Every structure is written in structure tokens, then in C-alpha cells.
mmCIF file of C-alpha atoms in Angstrom:
data_model
loop_
_atom_site.group_PDB
_atom_site.id
_atom_site.type_symbol
_atom_site.label_atom_id
_atom_site.label_comp_id
_atom_site.label_asym_id
_atom_site.label_seq_id
_atom_site.Cartn_x
_atom_site.Cartn_y
_atom_site.Cartn_z
ATOM 1 C CA MET A 1 107.642 72.747 67.439
ATOM 2 C CA PHE A 2 103.902 72.778 66.720
ATOM 3 C CA ALA A 3 103.412 76.113 68.501
ATOM 4 C CA VAL A 4 105.978 77.756 66.233
ATOM 5 C CA ALA A 5 104.582 75.993 63.152
ATOM 6 C CA GLU A 6 101.179 77.433 63.993
ATOM 7 C CA ALA A 7 102.526 80.912 64.666
ATOM 8 C CA ILE A 8 104.692 81.088 61.554
ATOM 9 C CA GLY A 9 101.701 80.855 59.219
ATOM 10 C CA PRO A 10 100.757 78.589 56.312
ATOM 11 C CA ARG A 11 103.664 79.396 53.956
ATOM 12 C CA TRP A 12 106.385 78.155 56.306
ATOM 13 C CA ARG A 13 104.414 75.678 58.451
ATOM 14 C CA ALA A 14 105.528 72.702 56.340
ATOM 15 C CA LEU A 15 109.150 73.873 56.503
ATOM 16 C CA VAL A 16 109.125 73.889 60.318
ATOM 17 C CA LEU A 17 107.437 70.488 60.593
ATOM 18 C CA LEU A 18 109.555 68.841 57.902
ATOM 19 C CA THR A 19 112.720 70.118 59.594
ATOM 20 C CA ALA A 20 111.683 68.711 62.962
ATOM 21 C CA PHE A 21 110.645 65.305 61.637
ATOM 22 C CA THR A 22 113.411 64.720 59.075
ATOM 23 C CA THR A 23 116.232 66.716 60.765
ATOM 24 C CA LEU A 24 117.430 67.999 57.385
ATOM 25 C CA ARG A 25 119.799 70.974 57.341
ATOM 26 C CA PHE A 26 118.467 74.339 56.168
ATOM 27 C CA GLY A 27 120.515 74.130 52.963
ATOM 28 C CA GLU A 28 119.140 70.658 52.207
ATOM 29 C CA LEU A 29 115.577 71.836 52.762
ATOM 30 C CA ALA A 30 116.065 74.928 50.616
ATOM 31 C CA ALA A 31 117.399 72.757 47.763
ATOM 32 C CA LEU A 32 114.507 70.246 47.746
ATOM 33 C CA ARG A 33 112.460 70.038 44.544
ATOM 34 C CA ARG A 34 108.911 68.814 44.061
ATOM 35 C CA ARG A 35 110.184 65.534 42.621
ATOM 36 C CA ASP A 36 112.164 64.897 45.824
ATOM 37 C CA VAL A 37 108.944 64.578 47.859
ATOM 38 C CA ASN A 38 107.032 61.286 47.814
ATOM 39 C CA LEU A 39 103.831 61.691 49.807
ATOM 40 C CA ALA A 40 102.622 58.128 49.165
ATOM 41 C CA ASN A 41 105.760 56.579 50.653
ATOM 42 C CA ARG A 42 106.349 59.461 53.102
ATOM 43 C CA LEU A 43 109.899 60.113 51.938
ATOM 44 C CA VAL A 44 112.029 63.071 50.961
ATOM 45 C CA ARG A 45 115.131 62.389 48.899
ATOM 46 C CA VAL A 46 118.147 64.590 49.649
ATOM 47 C CA GLN A 47 120.253 65.039 46.513
ATOM 48 C CA ARG A 48 121.655 68.548 46.798
ATOM 49 C CA ASN A 49 122.432 71.363 49.218
ATOM 50 C CA GLN A 50 121.899 75.111 48.817
ATOM 51 C CA ALA A 51 125.032 77.228 49.226
ATOM 52 C CA GLU A 52 125.583 80.984 49.242
ATOM 53 C CA LEU A 53 128.425 82.925 47.652
ATOM 54 C CA ASN A 54 129.965 86.009 49.276
ATOM 55 C CA SER A 55 127.960 88.067 46.763
ATOM 56 C CA GLY A 56 124.760 86.642 48.245
ATOM 57 C CA ARG A 57 123.928 84.528 45.190
ATOM 58 C CA LEU A 58 122.310 81.210 46.062
ATOM 59 C CA TYR A 59 123.005 78.012 44.158
ATOM 60 C CA ASP A 60 122.464 74.276 44.571
ATOM 61 C CA LYS A 61 125.406 71.886 44.787
ATOM 62 C CA ALA A 62 125.964 68.220 45.570
ATOM 63 C CA PRO A 63 126.212 67.143 49.236
ATOM 64 C CA LYS A 64 129.725 67.082 50.702
ATOM 65 C CA SER A 65 129.849 63.314 51.048
ATOM 66 C CA ARG A 66 128.081 60.173 49.850
ATOM 67 C CA ALA A 67 126.281 60.039 53.190
ATOM 68 C CA GLY A 68 124.570 63.307 52.256
ATOM 69 C CA PHE A 69 122.660 61.577 49.434
ATOM 70 C CA ARG A 70 119.827 59.832 51.250
ATOM 71 C CA PRO A 71 116.085 59.220 51.564
ATOM 72 C CA VAL A 72 114.541 60.325 54.869
ATOM 73 C CA ALA A 73 111.089 59.258 56.047
ATOM 74 C CA PHE A 74 108.550 61.566 57.637
ATOM 75 C CA PRO A 75 105.446 60.663 59.695
ATOM 76 C CA ALA A 76 101.888 60.454 58.368
ATOM 77 C CA LYS A 77 100.975 63.320 60.695
ATOM 78 C CA ILE A 78 102.522 65.925 58.382
ATOM 79 C CA VAL A 79 101.445 64.495 55.001
ATOM 80 C CA ASP A 80 98.459 66.851 54.778
ATOM 81 C CA ASP A 81 100.680 69.836 55.612
ATOM 82 C CA LEU A 82 103.098 68.900 52.837
ATOM 83 C CA ALA A 83 100.286 68.243 50.358
ATOM 84 C CA HIS A 84 98.828 71.671 51.108
ATOM 85 C CA HIS A 85 102.241 73.270 50.702
ATOM 86 C CA LEU A 86 102.841 71.560 47.357
ATOM 87 C CA ASP A 87 99.452 72.725 46.173
ATOM 88 C CA ARG A 88 99.817 76.339 47.276
ATOM 89 C CA TYR A 89 103.436 77.413 47.718
ATOM 90 C CA ALA A 90 105.990 75.229 45.906
ATOM 91 C CA GLY A 91 107.603 76.213 42.618
ATOM 92 C CA PRO A 92 105.952 74.914 39.414
ATOM 93 C CA GLY A 93 106.883 71.670 37.693
ATOM 94 C CA PRO A 94 108.824 68.632 38.968
ATOM 95 C CA ASP A 95 112.015 70.708 39.278
ATOM 96 C CA GLY A 96 110.295 73.559 41.107
ATOM 97 C CA HIS A 97 111.828 74.192 44.521
ATOM 98 C CA LEU A 98 109.694 72.978 47.407
ATOM 99 C CA PHE A 99 110.327 76.149 49.409
ATOM 100 C CA ILE A 100 110.525 79.476 47.574
ATOM 101 C CA TRP A 101 110.497 83.093 48.698
ATOM 102 C CA PRO A 102 107.074 84.826 48.444
ATOM 103 C CA ARG A 103 108.337 87.094 45.657
ATOM 104 C CA GLY A 104 109.819 84.092 43.839
ATOM 105 C CA GLY A 105 113.309 82.676 43.791
ATOM 106 C CA LYS A 106 115.281 80.555 46.218
ATOM 107 C CA LEU A 107 114.843 80.700 49.971
ATOM 108 C CA PRO A 108 117.553 82.811 51.660
ATOM 109 C CA ARG A 109 118.469 81.800 55.192
ATOM 110 C CA SER A 110 118.976 85.403 56.338
ATOM 111 C CA ASN A 111 115.508 86.526 55.203
ATOM 112 C CA PHE A 112 113.785 83.503 56.718
ATOM 113 C CA ARG A 113 115.453 84.184 60.061
ATOM 114 C CA ASP A 114 113.181 87.213 60.598
ATOM 115 C CA ASP A 115 110.057 85.071 60.065
ATOM 116 C CA TRP A 116 111.418 82.480 62.502
ATOM 117 C CA ILE A 117 112.088 85.063 65.209
ATOM 118 C CA ARG A 118 108.608 86.584 64.889
ATOM 119 C CA ALA A 119 106.952 83.151 65.088
ATOM 120 C CA ARG A 120 109.161 82.041 67.972
ATOM 121 C CA THR A 121 108.239 85.171 69.916
ATOM 122 C CA ALA A 122 104.518 84.799 69.155
ATOM 123 C CA ALA A 123 104.619 81.173 70.297
ATOM 124 C CA GLY A 124 106.293 82.124 73.576
ATOM 125 C CA VAL A 125 109.394 80.077 72.789
ATOM 126 C CA SER A 126 112.733 81.073 74.313
ATOM 127 C CA GLU A 127 114.961 83.341 72.250
ATOM 128 C CA ASP A 128 117.707 80.784 72.838
ATOM 129 C CA ASP A 129 115.877 78.390 70.497
ATOM 130 C CA HIS A 130 117.117 78.778 66.936
ATOM 131 C CA PHE A 131 115.771 77.215 63.753
ATOM 132 C CA HIS A 132 118.686 74.766 63.809
ATOM 133 C CA ASP A 133 117.435 73.482 67.174
ATOM 134 C CA LEU A 134 114.514 71.824 65.361
ATOM 135 C CA ARG A 135 117.109 69.445 63.929
ATOM 136 C CA HIS A 136 118.415 68.692 67.418
ATOM 137 C CA SER A 137 114.867 68.108 68.698
ATOM 138 C CA GLY A 138 114.118 65.729 65.840
ATOM 139 C CA ASN A 139 117.314 63.743 66.374
ATOM 140 C CA THR A 140 116.620 63.465 70.094
ATOM 141 C CA LEU A 141 113.046 62.332 69.386
ATOM 142 C CA ALA A 142 114.288 59.703 66.924
ATOM 143 C CA SER A 143 116.838 58.437 69.431
ATOM 144 C CA GLN A 144 114.277 58.278 72.238
ATOM 145 C CA ASN A 145 112.022 56.237 69.990
ATOM 146 C CA GLY A 146 114.555 53.555 69.242
ATOM 147 C CA ALA A 147 116.768 54.801 66.379
ATOM 148 C CA SER A 148 120.150 53.095 66.457
ATOM 149 C CA THR A 149 123.436 54.946 66.012
ATOM 150 C CA ARG A 150 123.603 53.803 62.367
ATOM 151 C CA GLU A 151 119.998 54.877 61.734
ATOM 152 C CA LEU A 152 120.658 58.305 63.243
ATOM 153 C CA MET A 153 123.780 58.655 61.088
ATOM 154 C CA THR A 154 121.745 57.840 57.976
ATOM 155 C CA ARG A 155 118.982 60.312 58.829
ATOM 156 C CA MET A 156 121.470 63.074 59.581
ATOM 157 C CA GLY A 157 123.603 62.370 56.527
ATOM 158 C CA HIS A 158 126.742 61.798 58.595
ATOM 159 C CA SER A 159 129.558 59.408 57.755
ATOM 160 C CA SER A 160 130.942 59.618 61.320
ATOM 161 C CA THR A 161 129.329 58.219 64.474
ATOM 162 C CA ARG A 162 130.304 61.218 66.624
ATOM 163 C CA ALA A 163 127.126 63.300 66.264
ATOM 164 C CA ALA A 164 124.835 60.265 66.465
ATOM 165 C CA LEU A 165 126.473 59.127 69.695
ATOM 166 C CA ILE A 166 125.688 62.509 71.267
ATOM 167 C CA TYR A 167 121.971 61.816 70.805
ATOM 168 C CA GLN A 168 122.380 58.248 72.001
ATOM 169 C CA HIS A 169 124.045 59.631 75.140
ATOM 170 C CA MET A 170 121.162 62.083 75.630
ATOM 171 C CA THR A 171 118.757 59.154 75.365
ATOM 172 C CA SER A 172 120.752 57.238 77.994
ATOM 173 C CA ASP A 173 120.415 60.214 80.339
ATOM 174 C CA ARG A 174 116.688 60.312 79.634
ATOM 175 C CA ASP A 175 116.418 56.579 80.282
ATOM 176 C CA ARG A 176 118.168 56.957 83.636
ATOM 177 C CA ALA A 177 115.770 59.745 84.579
ATOM 178 C CA ILE A 178 112.817 57.486 83.718
ATOM 179 C CA ALA A 179 114.320 54.658 85.786
ATOM 180 C CA ASP A 180 114.771 57.039 88.716
ATOM 181 C CA ARG A 181 111.127 58.120 88.498
ATOM 182 C CA MET A 182 110.032 54.475 88.327
ATOM 183 C CA SER A 183 112.060 53.776 91.458
ATOM 184 C CA GLU A 184 110.509 56.757 93.228
ATOM 185 C CA ALA A 185 106.998 55.615 92.271
ATOM 186 C CA VAL A 186 107.689 52.135 93.674
ATOM 187 C CA ARG A 187 109.136 53.637 96.870
ATOM 188 C CA LYS A 188 105.983 55.726 97.412
ATOM 189 C CA THR A 189 103.745 52.723 96.756
ATOM 190 C CA LEU A 190 105.662 50.584 99.270
ATOM 191 C CA GLN A 191 105.517 53.419 101.766
ATOM 192 C CA ARG A 192 101.736 53.620 101.423
ATOM 193 C CA ASP A 193 101.470 49.841 101.844
ATOM 194 C CA ASP A 194 103.546 50.014 105.040
ATOM 195 C CA VAL A 195 101.321 52.752 106.443
ATOM 196 C CA ALA A 196 98.209 50.756 105.564
ATOM 197 C CA THR A 197 99.630 47.627 107.252
ATOM 198 C CA ASP A 198 100.494 49.574 110.419
ATOM 199 C CA SER A 199 96.972 51.032 110.572
ATOM 200 C CA ASP A 200 95.479 47.535 110.277
ATOM 201 C CA HIS A 201 97.359 46.545 113.397
#
């Protein structure tokens, strides 16, 4: 995550980090305005989603469900990155989009994909890792650090438990792996103690 954020350059660094730590969808990120970002309280407020017509025209619309309207917290670690982005790259005024294309206008997913691929390659990240995988990484990280199913649902903007339970299951697998390593460490320690006792005799 940080390797790609570094490789992608200053304009899109905040986009990569905010995606990973809030797990917002690309359309939600592209629709964020300046007024949706609260640096003091470390919150972004999701109130709309960017959609694309067959003609290629981009427009903002309301989230599909009530669960899509939500505040999502981000860590202090990326506050400076967001502050720098707001100062240098965001659209003007409270309603200015947080992420805009260098030549102005809304952020198209298809154009950004090229920047992502170049940064991913430069960072030595597998070509199997897509921008959307940042969302998966963030959800897994939240789950591993104690987020409940309900909390994951709220962060993701889901009204169903299905997706959240996937990450809870992944955390259970991770927890079992940790328990197995703990067991192995104890086994090795006991083995060393047995060898030391035998040598004393």
C-alpha cells in the first residue's frame, strides 16, 4: 500500500492511502467534496457516488441504500497527506471535488487505471493486485484489529452481513495461524528445556 502510494506520486498518493484506510469504493472517492473531509476529527462523510453513462459522461448520484450514507474515520497517519492534497490538488471551494483530473474535471476510473498500473509496476507489486484490492486490504486490516461485523458493515456501507462475515472469516483463519505459531514456539521451548535437562544429568 505505501510502496504504491510512494510510486504513484504526490497527486494520487492521498487517494491510495485514503482508499486503503477507509475502504471507500472508487465511485465514492471520486464523488467526495472538500466539505466532506474533516481533518480535525479524522472523518470523511460519504454522501454521493460517481456514476458513468454509456456516453462516458460522469455524474454524482445518491448512494444506492441508506447504508451508503455514512461517516468513515481515517488514522492520524494520513492527515498530513490529506492536508497536502487539499492544499495542492483538490477543486476550489467547499463543493470542489477532492480528487480531480490534472486537466480539470471529474476523475475517470479508466484514465486513473493507467496511473495505478504504472505505480504498481514501479513498486514491484503483483499485476494481480488491482486498485479495488486496497479496499479488501483495508477491510482485512480493520477486522484483524478488532472491528465487529456491524462495524465492518458500517465502514463498507453495506446493509447485509455477507461481505463483512467474509472478512471476519479471514480474521479467524489468521487467528488460527497465530495460535499454531504460538503452539510451535512453545513446543520448541519445551524441547530445548528437555535437552538442557538431559545434559545436566
